[in-house]
């Protein structure tokens, strides 16, 4: 397989950036920061995580993640619990309310996206659907998840 040229990589990066911007624009409500929503999604996907692990995964400092987790706890979306094997170690857990909040956000985003997709030709919708497995592998590679995705629990 041929390696992409630098121009192709720039075009891919720009296109993925536009896709990211699109998905951000479809994200409502905007009562939580993108980092906060991403943290909830990480907890859902990976399971309980230590604050330092979450900070690394989300690309923020440990003190910033401590603030995010404290806000999530105040809102009832996450909670800190001692790990069963080592009571000195605390992991952040997604609560049922946090899981429900994520589901509501995704449903709203999907509804707004469906409206946009409906305006595209069937061939474009099929091309987007066909690209999803490759995009999942790309996201997994960025997150350090082996392909095919394995259970990637933090704690």
XYZ file of C-alpha atoms in Angstrom, residues 5-92:
88
model
C 1.749 12.111 0.215
C 2.196 15.056 2.590
C -0.477 16.927 0.618
C -2.911 14.030 1.114
C -2.160 14.060 4.853
C -2.808 17.820 4.988
C -6.090 17.360 3.134
C -7.085 14.521 5.465
C -6.224 16.593 8.526
C -8.215 19.548 7.203
C -11.192 17.334 6.352
C -11.173 15.659 9.752
C -10.923 19.107 11.335
C -14.052 20.165 9.457
C -15.783 16.984 10.633
C -14.784 17.744 14.224
C -16.159 21.280 13.868
C -19.399 19.896 12.446
C -19.870 17.479 15.338
C -19.097 20.241 17.856
C -21.698 22.480 16.219
C -24.291 19.702 16.541
C -23.565 19.239 20.266
C -26.348 20.718 22.354
C -26.920 21.704 25.057
C -23.684 23.555 25.657
C -23.983 23.626 29.420
C -20.865 21.457 29.792
C -17.453 22.058 28.236
C -16.216 19.782 25.472
C -13.588 18.416 27.883
C -16.281 17.605 30.426
C -18.479 15.785 27.900
C -15.435 13.993 26.517
C -14.498 12.914 30.044
C -17.966 11.423 30.534
C -17.625 9.566 27.218
C -14.177 8.284 28.220
C -15.574 6.963 31.500
C -18.386 5.254 29.623
C -16.023 3.690 27.089
C -13.117 2.742 29.365
C -14.736 2.322 32.760
C -13.491 3.764 36.049
C -10.278 5.783 35.755
C -7.926 7.557 38.099
C -7.854 11.342 37.774
C -4.270 11.275 36.476
C -5.226 8.732 33.790
C -8.233 10.826 32.753
C -6.037 13.918 32.539
C -3.651 12.131 30.193
C -6.437 10.734 28.051
C -8.151 14.119 27.745
C -4.930 16.103 27.247
C -5.317 18.367 30.264
C -3.350 18.859 33.461
C -4.096 16.830 36.564
C -5.328 19.940 38.475
C -7.654 20.822 35.572
C -9.055 17.279 35.527
C -9.536 17.396 39.293
C -11.748 20.467 38.748
C -13.669 18.720 35.940
C -14.275 15.671 38.126
C -15.361 17.851 41.064
C -17.937 19.590 38.819
C -19.159 16.229 37.523
C -19.557 15.008 41.096
C -21.517 18.129 42.123
C -23.838 17.534 39.156
C -24.235 13.851 40.026
C -22.759 12.702 36.700
C -19.679 10.972 38.149
C -18.383 9.879 41.522
C -15.077 8.949 43.095
C -14.795 5.548 44.751
C -11.925 3.675 46.348
C -10.700 0.738 44.299
C -11.636 -2.611 45.872
C -8.074 -3.965 45.889
C -6.449 -0.800 47.264
C -8.572 1.520 49.391
C -5.916 4.259 49.060
C -6.503 4.545 45.303
C -9.566 6.388 44.054
C -11.153 5.973 40.635
C -13.764 8.137 38.953
